[in-house]
PDB file of C-alpha atoms and ligand atoms in Angstrom:
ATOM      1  CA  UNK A   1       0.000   0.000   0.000  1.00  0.00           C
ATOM      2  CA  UNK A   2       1.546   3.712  -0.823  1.00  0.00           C
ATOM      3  CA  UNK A   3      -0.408   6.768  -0.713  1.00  0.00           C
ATOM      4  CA  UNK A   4       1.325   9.636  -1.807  1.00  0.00           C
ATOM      5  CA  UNK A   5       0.214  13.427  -1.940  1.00  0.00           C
ATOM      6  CA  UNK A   6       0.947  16.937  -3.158  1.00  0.00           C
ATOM      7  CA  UNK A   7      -0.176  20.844  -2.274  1.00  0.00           C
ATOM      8  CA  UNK A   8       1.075  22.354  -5.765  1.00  0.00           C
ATOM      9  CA  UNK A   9       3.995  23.109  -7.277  1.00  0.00           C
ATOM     10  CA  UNK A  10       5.874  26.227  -8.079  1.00  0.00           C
ATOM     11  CA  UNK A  11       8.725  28.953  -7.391  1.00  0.00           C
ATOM     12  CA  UNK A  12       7.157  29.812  -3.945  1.00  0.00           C
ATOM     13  CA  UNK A  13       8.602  28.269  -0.559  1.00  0.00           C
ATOM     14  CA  UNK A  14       5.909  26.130   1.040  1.00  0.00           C
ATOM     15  CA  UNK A  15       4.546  26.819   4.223  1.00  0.00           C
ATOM     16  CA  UNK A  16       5.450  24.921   7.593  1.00  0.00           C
ATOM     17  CA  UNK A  17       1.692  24.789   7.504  1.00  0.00           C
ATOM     18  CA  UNK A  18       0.855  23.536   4.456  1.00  0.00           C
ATOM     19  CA  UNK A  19       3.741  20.836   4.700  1.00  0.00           C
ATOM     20  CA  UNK A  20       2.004  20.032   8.710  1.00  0.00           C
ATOM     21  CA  UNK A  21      -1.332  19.205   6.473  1.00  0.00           C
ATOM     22  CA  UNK A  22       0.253  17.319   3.915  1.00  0.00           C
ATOM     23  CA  UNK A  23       1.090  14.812   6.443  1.00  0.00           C
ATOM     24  CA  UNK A  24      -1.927  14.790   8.603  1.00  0.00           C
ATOM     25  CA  UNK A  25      -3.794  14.327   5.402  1.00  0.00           C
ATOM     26  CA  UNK A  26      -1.149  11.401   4.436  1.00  0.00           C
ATOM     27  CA  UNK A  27      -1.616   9.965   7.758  1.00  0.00           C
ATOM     28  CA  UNK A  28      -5.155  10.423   7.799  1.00  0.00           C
ATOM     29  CA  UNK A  29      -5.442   8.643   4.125  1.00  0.00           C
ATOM     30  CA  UNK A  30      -3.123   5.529   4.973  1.00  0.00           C
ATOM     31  CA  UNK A  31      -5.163   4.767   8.065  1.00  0.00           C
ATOM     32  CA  UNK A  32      -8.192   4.074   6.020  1.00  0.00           C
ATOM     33  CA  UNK A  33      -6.015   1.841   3.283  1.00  0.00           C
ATOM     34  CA  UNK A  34      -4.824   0.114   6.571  1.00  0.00           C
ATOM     35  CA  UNK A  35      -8.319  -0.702   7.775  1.00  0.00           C
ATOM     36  CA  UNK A  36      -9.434  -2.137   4.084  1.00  0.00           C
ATOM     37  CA  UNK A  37     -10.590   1.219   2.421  1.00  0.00           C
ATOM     38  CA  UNK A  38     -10.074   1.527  -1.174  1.00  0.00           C
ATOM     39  CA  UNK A  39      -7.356   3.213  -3.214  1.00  0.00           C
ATOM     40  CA  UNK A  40     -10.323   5.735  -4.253  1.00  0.00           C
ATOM     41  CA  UNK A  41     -11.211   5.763  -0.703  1.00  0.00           C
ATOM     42  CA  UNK A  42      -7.570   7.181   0.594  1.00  0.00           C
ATOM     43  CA  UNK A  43      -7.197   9.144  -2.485  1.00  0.00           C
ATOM     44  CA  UNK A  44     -10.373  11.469  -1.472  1.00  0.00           C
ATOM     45  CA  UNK A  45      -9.953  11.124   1.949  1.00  0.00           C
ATOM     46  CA  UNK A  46      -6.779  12.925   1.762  1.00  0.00           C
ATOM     47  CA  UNK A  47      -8.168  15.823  -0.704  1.00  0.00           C
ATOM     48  CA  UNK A  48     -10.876  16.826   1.271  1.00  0.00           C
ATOM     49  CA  UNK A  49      -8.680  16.822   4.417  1.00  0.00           C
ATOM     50  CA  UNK A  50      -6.894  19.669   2.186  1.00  0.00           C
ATOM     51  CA  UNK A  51      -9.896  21.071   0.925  1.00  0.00           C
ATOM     52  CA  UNK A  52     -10.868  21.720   4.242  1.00  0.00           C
ATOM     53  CA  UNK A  53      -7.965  22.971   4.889  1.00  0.00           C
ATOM     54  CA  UNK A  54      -8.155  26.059   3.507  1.00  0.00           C
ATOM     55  CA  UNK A  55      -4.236  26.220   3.415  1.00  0.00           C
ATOM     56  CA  UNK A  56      -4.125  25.217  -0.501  1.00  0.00           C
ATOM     57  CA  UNK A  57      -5.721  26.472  -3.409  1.00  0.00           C
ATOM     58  CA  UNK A  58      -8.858  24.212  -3.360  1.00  0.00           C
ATOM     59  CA  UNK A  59     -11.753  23.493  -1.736  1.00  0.00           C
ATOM     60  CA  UNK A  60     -12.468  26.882   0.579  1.00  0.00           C
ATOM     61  CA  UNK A  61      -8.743  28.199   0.138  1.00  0.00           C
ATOM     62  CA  UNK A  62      -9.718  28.201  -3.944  1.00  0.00           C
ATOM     63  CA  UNK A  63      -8.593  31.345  -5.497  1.00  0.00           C
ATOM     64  CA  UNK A  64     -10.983  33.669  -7.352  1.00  0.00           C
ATOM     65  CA  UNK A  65     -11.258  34.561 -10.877  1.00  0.00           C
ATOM     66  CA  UNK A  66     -11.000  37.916 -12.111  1.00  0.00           C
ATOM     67  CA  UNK A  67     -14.782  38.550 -12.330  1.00  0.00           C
ATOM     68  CA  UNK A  68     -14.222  37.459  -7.967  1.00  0.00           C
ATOM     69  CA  UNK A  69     -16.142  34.280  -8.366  1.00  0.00           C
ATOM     70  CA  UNK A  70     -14.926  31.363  -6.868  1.00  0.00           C
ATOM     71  CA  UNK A  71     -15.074  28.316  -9.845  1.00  0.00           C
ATOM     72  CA  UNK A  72     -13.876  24.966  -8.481  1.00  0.00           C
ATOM     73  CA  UNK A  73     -12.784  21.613 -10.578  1.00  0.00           C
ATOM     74  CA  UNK A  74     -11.370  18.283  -9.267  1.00  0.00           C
ATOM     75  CA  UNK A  75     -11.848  14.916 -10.424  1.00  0.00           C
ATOM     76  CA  UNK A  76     -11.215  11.176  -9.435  1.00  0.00           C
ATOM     77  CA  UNK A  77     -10.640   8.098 -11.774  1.00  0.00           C
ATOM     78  CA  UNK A  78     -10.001   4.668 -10.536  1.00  0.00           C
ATOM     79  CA  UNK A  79      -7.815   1.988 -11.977  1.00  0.00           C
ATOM     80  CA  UNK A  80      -9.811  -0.755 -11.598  1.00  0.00           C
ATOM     81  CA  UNK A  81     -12.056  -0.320 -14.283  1.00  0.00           C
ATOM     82  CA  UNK A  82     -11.316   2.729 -15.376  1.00  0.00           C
ATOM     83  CA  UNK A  83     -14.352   4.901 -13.854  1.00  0.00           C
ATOM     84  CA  UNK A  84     -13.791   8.465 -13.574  1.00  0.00           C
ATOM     85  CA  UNK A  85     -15.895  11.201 -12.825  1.00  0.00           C
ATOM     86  CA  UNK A  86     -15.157  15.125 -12.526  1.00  0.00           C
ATOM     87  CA  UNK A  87     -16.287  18.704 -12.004  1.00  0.00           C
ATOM     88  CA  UNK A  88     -15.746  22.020 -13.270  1.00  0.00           C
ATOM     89  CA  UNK A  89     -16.519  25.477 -12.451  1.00  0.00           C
ATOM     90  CA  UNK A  90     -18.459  24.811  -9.127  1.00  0.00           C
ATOM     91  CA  UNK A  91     -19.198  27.571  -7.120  1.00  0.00           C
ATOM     92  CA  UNK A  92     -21.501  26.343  -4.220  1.00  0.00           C
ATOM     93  CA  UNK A  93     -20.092  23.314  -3.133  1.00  0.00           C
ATOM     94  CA  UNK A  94     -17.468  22.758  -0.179  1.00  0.00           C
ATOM     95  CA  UNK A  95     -15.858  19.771  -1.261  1.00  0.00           C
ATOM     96  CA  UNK A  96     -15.857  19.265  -4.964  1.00  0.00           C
ATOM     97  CA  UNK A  97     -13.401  16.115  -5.001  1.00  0.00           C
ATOM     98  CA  UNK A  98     -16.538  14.479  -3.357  1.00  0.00           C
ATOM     99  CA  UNK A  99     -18.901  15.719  -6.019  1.00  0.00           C
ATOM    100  CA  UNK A 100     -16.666  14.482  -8.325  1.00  0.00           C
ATOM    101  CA  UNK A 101     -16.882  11.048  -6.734  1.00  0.00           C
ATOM    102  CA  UNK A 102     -20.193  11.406  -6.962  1.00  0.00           C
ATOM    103  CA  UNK A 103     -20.659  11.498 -10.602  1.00  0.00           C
ATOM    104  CA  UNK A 104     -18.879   8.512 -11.012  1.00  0.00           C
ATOM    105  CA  UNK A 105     -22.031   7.383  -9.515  1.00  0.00           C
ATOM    106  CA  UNK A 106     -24.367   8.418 -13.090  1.00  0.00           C
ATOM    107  CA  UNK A 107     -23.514   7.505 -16.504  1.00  0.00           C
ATOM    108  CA  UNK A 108     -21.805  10.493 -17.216  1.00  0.00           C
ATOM    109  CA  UNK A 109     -17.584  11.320 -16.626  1.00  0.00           C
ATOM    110  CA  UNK A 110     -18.087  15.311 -16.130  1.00  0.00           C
ATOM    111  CA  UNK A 111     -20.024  17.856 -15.135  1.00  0.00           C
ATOM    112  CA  UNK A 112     -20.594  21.593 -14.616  1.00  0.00           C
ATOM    113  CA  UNK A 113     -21.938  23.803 -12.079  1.00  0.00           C
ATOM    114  CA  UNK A 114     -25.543  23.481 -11.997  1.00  0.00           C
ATOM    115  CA  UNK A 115     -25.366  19.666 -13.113  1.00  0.00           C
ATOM    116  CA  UNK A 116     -23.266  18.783 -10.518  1.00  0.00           C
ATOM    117  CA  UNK A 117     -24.652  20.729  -7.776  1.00  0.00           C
ATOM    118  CA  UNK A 118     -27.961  18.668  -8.202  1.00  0.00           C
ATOM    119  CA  UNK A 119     -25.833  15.630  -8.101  1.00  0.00           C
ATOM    120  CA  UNK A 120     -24.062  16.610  -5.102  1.00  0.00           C
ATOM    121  CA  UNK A 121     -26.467  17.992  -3.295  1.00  0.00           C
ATOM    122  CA  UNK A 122     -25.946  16.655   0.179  1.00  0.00           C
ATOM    123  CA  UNK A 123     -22.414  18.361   0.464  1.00  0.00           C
ATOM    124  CA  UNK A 124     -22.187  21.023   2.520  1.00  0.00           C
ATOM    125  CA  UNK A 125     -21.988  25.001   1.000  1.00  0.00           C
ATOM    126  CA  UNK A 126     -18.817  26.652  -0.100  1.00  0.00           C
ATOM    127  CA  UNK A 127     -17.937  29.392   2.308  1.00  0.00           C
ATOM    128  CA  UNK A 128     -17.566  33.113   1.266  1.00  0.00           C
ATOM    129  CA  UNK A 129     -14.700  34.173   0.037  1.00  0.00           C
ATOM    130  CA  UNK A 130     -12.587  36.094   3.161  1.00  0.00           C
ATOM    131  CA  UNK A 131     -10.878  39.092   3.460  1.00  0.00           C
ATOM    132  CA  UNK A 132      -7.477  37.003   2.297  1.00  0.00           C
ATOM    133  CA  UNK A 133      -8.660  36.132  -0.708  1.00  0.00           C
ATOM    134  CA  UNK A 134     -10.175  39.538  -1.755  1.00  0.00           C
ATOM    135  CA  UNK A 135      -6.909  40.829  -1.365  1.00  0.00           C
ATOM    136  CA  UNK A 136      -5.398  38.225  -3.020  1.00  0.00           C
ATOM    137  CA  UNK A 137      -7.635  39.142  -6.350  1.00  0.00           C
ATOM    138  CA  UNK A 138      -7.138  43.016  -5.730  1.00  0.00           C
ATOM    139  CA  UNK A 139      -3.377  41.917  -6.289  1.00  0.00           C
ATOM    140  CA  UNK A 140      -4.166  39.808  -9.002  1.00  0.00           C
ATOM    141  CA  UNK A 141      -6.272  42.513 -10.531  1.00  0.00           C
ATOM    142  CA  UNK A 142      -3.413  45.017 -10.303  1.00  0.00           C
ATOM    143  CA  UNK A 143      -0.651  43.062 -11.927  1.00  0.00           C
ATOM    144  CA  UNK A 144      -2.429  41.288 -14.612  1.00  0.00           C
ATOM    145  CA  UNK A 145       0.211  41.918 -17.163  1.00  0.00           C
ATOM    146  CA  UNK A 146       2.423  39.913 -15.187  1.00  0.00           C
ATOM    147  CA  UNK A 147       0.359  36.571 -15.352  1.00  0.00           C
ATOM    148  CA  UNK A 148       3.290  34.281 -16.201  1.00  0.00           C
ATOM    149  CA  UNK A 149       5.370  35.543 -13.367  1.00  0.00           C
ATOM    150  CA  UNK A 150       2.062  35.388 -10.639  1.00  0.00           C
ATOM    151  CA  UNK A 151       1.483  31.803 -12.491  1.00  0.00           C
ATOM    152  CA  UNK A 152       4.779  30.173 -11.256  1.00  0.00           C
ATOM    153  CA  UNK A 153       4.666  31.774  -8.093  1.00  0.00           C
ATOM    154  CA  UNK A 154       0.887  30.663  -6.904  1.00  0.00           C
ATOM    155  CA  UNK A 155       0.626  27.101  -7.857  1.00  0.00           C
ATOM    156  CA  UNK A 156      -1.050  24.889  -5.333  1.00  0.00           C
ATOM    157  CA  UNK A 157      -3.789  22.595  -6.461  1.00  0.00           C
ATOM    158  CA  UNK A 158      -3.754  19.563  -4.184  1.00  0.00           C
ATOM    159  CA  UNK A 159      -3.649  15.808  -5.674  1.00  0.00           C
ATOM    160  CA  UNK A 160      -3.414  12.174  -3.979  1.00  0.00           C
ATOM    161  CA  UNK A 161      -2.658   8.884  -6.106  1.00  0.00           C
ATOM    162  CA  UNK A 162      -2.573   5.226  -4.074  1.00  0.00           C
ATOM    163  CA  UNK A 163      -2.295   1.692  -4.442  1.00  0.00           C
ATOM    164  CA  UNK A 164      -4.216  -0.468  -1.972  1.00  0.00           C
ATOM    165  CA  UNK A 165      -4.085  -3.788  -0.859  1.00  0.00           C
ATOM    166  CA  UNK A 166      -5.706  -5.489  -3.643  1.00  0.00           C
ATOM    167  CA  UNK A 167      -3.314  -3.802  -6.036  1.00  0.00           C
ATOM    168  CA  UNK A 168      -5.845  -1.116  -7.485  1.00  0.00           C
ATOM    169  CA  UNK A 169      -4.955   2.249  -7.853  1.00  0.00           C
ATOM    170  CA  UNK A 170      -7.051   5.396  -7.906  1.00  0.00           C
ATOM    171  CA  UNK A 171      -5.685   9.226  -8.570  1.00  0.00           C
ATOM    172  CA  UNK A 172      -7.132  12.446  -7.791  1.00  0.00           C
ATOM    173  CA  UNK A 173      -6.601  16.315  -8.083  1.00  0.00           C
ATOM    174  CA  UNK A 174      -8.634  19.580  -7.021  1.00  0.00           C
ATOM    175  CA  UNK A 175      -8.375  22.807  -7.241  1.00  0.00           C
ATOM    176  CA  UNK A 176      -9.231  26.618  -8.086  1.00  0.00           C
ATOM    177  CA  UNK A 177      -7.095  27.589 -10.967  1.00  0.00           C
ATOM    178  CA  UNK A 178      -4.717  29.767 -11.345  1.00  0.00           C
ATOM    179  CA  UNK A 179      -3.973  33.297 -10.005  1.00  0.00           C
ATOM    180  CA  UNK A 180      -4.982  35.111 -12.407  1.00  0.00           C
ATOM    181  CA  UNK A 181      -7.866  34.012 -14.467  1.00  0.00           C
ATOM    182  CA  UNK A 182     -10.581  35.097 -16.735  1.00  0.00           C
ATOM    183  CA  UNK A 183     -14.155  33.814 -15.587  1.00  0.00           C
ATOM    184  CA  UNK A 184     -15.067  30.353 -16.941  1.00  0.00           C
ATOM    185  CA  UNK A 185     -11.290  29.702 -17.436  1.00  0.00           C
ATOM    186  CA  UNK A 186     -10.674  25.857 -17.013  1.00  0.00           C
ATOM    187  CA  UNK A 187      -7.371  24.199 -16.681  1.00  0.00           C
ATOM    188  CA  UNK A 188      -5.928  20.628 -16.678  1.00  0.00           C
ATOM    189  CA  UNK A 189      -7.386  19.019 -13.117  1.00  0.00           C
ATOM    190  CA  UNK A 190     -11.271  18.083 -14.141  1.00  0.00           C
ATOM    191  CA  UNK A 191      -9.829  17.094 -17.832  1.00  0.00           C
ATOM    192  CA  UNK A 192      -9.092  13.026 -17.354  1.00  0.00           C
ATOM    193  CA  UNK A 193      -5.837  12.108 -19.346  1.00  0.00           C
ATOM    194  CA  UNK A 194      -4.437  15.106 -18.841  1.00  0.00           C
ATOM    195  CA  UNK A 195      -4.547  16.416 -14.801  1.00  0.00           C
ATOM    196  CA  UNK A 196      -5.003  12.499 -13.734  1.00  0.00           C
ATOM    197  CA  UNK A 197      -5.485   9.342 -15.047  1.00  0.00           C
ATOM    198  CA  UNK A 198      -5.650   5.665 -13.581  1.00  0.00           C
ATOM    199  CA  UNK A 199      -5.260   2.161 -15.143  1.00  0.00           C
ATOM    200  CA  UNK A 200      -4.211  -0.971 -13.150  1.00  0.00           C
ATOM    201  CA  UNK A 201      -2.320  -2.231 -15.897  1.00  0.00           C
ATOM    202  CA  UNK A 202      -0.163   0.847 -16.186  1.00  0.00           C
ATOM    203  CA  UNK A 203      -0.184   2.957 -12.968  1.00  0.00           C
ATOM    204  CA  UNK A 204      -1.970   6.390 -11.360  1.00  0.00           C
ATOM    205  CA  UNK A 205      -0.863   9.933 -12.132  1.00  0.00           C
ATOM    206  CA  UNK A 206      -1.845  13.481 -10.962  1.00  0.00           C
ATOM    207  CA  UNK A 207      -0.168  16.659 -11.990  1.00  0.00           C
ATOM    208  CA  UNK A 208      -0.236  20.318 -11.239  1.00  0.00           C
ATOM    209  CA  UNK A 209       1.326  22.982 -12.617  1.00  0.00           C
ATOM    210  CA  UNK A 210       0.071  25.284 -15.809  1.00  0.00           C
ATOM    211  CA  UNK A 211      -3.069  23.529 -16.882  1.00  0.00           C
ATOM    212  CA  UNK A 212      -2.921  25.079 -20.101  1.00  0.00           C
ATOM    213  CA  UNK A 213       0.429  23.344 -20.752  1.00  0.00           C
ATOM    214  CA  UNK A 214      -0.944  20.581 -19.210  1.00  0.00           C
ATOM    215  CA  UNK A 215      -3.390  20.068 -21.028  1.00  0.00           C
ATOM    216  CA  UNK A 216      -1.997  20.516 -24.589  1.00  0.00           C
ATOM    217  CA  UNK A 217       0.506  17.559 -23.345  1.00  0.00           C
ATOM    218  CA  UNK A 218      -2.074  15.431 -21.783  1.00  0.00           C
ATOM    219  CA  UNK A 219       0.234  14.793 -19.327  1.00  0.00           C
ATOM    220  CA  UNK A 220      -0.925  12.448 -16.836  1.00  0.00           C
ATOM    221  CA  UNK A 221      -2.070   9.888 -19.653  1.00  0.00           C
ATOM    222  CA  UNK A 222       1.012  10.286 -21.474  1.00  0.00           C
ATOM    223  CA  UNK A 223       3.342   9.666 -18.224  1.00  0.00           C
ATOM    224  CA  UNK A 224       1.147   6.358 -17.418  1.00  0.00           C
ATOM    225  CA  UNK A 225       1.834   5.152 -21.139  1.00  0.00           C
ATOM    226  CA  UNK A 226       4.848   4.932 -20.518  1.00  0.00           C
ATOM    227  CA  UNK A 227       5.739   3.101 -17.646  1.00  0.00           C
ATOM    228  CA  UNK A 228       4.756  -0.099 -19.864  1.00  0.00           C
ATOM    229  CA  UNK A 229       8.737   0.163 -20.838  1.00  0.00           C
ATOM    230  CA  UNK A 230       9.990   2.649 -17.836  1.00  0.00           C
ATOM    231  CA  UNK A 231      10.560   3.190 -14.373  1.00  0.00           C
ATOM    232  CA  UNK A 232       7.787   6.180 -12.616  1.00  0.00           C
ATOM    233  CA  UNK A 233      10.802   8.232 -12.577  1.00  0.00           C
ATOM    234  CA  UNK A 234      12.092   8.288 -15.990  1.00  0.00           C
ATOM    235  CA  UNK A 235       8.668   8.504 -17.393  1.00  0.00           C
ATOM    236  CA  UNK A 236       8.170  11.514 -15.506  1.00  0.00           C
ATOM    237  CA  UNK A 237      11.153  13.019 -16.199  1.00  0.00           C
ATOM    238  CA  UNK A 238      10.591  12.722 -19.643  1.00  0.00           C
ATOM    239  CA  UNK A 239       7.666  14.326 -19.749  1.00  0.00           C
ATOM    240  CA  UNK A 240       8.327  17.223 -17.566  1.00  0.00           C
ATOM    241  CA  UNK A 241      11.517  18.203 -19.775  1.00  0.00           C
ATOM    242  CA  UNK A 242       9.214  17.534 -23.014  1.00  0.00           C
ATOM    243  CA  UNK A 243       6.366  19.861 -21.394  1.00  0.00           C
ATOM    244  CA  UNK A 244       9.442  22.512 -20.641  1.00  0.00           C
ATOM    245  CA  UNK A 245       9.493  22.700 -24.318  1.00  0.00           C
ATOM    246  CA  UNK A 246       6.028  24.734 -24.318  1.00  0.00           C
ATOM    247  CA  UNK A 247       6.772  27.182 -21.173  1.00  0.00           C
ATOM    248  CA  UNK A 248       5.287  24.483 -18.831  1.00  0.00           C
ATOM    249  CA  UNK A 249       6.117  24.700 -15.517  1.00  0.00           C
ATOM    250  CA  UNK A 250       4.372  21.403 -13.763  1.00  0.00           C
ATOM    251  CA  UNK A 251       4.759  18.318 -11.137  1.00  0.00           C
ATOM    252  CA  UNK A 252       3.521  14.971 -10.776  1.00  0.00           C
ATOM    253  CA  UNK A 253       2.995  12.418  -8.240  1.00  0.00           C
ATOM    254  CA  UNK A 254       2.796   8.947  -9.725  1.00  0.00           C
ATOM    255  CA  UNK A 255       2.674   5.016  -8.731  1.00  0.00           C
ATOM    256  CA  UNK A 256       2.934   2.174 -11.311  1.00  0.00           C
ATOM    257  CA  UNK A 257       0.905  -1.116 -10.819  1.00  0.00           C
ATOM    258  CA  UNK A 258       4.260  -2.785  -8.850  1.00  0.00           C
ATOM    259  CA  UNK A 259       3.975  -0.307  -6.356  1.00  0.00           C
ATOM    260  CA  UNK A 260       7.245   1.890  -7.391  1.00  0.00           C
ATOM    261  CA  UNK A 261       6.617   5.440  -7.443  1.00  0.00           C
ATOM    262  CA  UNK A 262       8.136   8.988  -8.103  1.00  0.00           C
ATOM    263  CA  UNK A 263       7.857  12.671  -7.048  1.00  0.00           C
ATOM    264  CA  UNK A 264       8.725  14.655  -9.936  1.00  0.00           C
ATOM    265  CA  UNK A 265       8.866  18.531 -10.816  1.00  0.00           C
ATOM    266  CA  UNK A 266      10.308  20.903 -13.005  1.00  0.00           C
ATOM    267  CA  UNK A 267       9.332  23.695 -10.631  1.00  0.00           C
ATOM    268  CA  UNK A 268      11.765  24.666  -7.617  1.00  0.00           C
ATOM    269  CA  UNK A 269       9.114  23.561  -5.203  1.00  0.00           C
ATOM    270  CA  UNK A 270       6.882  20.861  -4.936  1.00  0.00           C
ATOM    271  CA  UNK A 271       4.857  20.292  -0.977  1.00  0.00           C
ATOM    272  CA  UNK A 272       4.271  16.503  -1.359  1.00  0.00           C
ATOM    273  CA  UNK A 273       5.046  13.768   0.389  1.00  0.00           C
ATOM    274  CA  UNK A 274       3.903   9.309   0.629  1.00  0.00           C
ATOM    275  CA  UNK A 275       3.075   7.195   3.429  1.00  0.00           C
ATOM    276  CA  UNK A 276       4.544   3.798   2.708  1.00  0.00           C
ATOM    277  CA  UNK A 277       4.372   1.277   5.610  1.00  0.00           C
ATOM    278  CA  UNK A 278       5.984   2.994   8.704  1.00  0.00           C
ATOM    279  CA  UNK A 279       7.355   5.506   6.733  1.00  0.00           C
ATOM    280  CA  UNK A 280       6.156   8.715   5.965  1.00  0.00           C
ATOM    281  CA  UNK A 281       8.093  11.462   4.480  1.00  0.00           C
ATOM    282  CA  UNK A 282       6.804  14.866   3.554  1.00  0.00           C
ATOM    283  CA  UNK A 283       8.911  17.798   1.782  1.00  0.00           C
ATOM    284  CA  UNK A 284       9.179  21.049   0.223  1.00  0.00           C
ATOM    285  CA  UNK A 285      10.741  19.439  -2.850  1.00  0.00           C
ATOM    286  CA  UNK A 286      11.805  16.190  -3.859  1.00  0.00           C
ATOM    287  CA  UNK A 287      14.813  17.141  -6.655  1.00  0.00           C
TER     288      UNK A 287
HETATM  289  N1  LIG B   1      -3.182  22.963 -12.478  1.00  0.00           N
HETATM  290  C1  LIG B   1      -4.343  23.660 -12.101  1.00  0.00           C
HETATM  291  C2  LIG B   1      -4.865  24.553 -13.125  1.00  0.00           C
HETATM  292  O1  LIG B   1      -4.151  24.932 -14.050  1.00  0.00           O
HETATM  293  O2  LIG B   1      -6.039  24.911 -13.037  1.00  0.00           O
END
């Protein structure tokens, strides 16, 4: 059994804080894989410990797009048989990695707002923005012109990706954007293939980083492809110098279906960490 988990990457130190959650949420995770609980099971366990959070940029902590709406996306897919469902742009909903789960529930893979609120329901609402994030858009607002730089600096979307006992795995992402954003902007995290992806017979991948780069990569399929012929590190190493190519600053957290596994970034920081056995180890960058 490994669970392993990240709070975004990007130029920006992580927090004591944020790296104290990580590994609550890690711990937290692992002790339902230890009592039976499903890959899926640990995977959203451990998100909507950081949702809650409100330390990351997901769940309450989301950030706001430029019109000062709050749009969340996450999404969940499971190696098994390759079920996934996902969210994007929801703006009521506390936990969307849960609403996400839940549409794995219906026929469908994704879906919006409105769709998913009826759907989801039962969760509880999104809290108001507070007086941090305002701020945080007034910033945003102000220095616009220098997206790319606020882009590198702001990254932290939270993912989790495990293997359980019966050798399933299960990956998962959430979060709410970027810094600066137009409304209705969507990046890589609800898109499956590209912000996660899950197959037994291959392994489990989440990424963060600049969706748009992302997602013109599809970079968590392309990373699970190829660990048929390589080790989670080289196949992620790969693919982060290949995404470098377009500007794209990203990470990735990934497990293949023996159970070895890599914490990869082309970013200076990365808050992630895995619970293996007795060990846990969390850090502000793994390169
Ligand atoms: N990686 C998160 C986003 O671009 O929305």
């Amino acid at each position: 059994m490994i669970l392993i988990a990240h709070g975004g990457a990007g130029d920006r130190k992580p927090t004591g804080k944020a790296l104290k959650k990580l590994s609550e949420a890690l711990s937290s995770g692992y002790d339902l894989l230890k009592s039976g609980g499903t890959a899926c099971d640990a995977v959203v366990n451990v998100i909507t410990v950081l949702e809650d959070s409100g330390i990351f940029n997901a769940g309450r902590g989301g950030n706001l797009q430029l019109d000062g709406i709050r749009r969340l996306d996450a999404s969940i897919m499971e190696g098994k048989d390759l079920r996934a469902g996902s969210v994007i742009g929801l703006e009521h909903l506390k936990n969307p990695i849960k609403a996400a789960l839940m549409i794995t529930g219906t026929p469908h893979v994704i879906l919006t707002n409105k769709g998913a609120g009826r759907i989801a329901k039962g969760l509880g609402p999104l809290p108001k923005p507070d007086r941090k994030a305002i701020e945080k858009l007034e910033r945003a607002k102000k220095k616009s012109r220098e997206t790319v730089r606020l882009y590198e600096q702001h990254f932290s979307t939270v993912g989790a990706v495990a293997l359980d006992e019966t050798g399933d795995l299960a990956a998962g992402a959430s979060t709410g954007g970027v810094s600066v954003m137009l409304p209705g902007r969507v990046g890589d995290t609800p898109v499956i293939g590209a912000g996660i992806y899950a197959d037994n017979s291959l392994g489990a991948a989440s990424c963060t980083g600049m969706g748009e780069a992302i997602i013109r990569i599809v970079l968590a399929k392309e990373i699970c492809m190829q660990l048929a012929t390589m080790t989670p590190a080289r196949s992620a190493r790969l693919s982060l110098n290949r995404i470098l190519n377009i500007g794209g600053k990203a990470g990735v957290i990934l497990i293949n279906n023996k159970g070895q596994f890599s914490v990869s970034h082309n970013t200076k920081y990365m808050a992630s960490g895995f619970i293996k056995g007795k060990k846990l180890l969390v850090k502000e960058a793994f390169q």
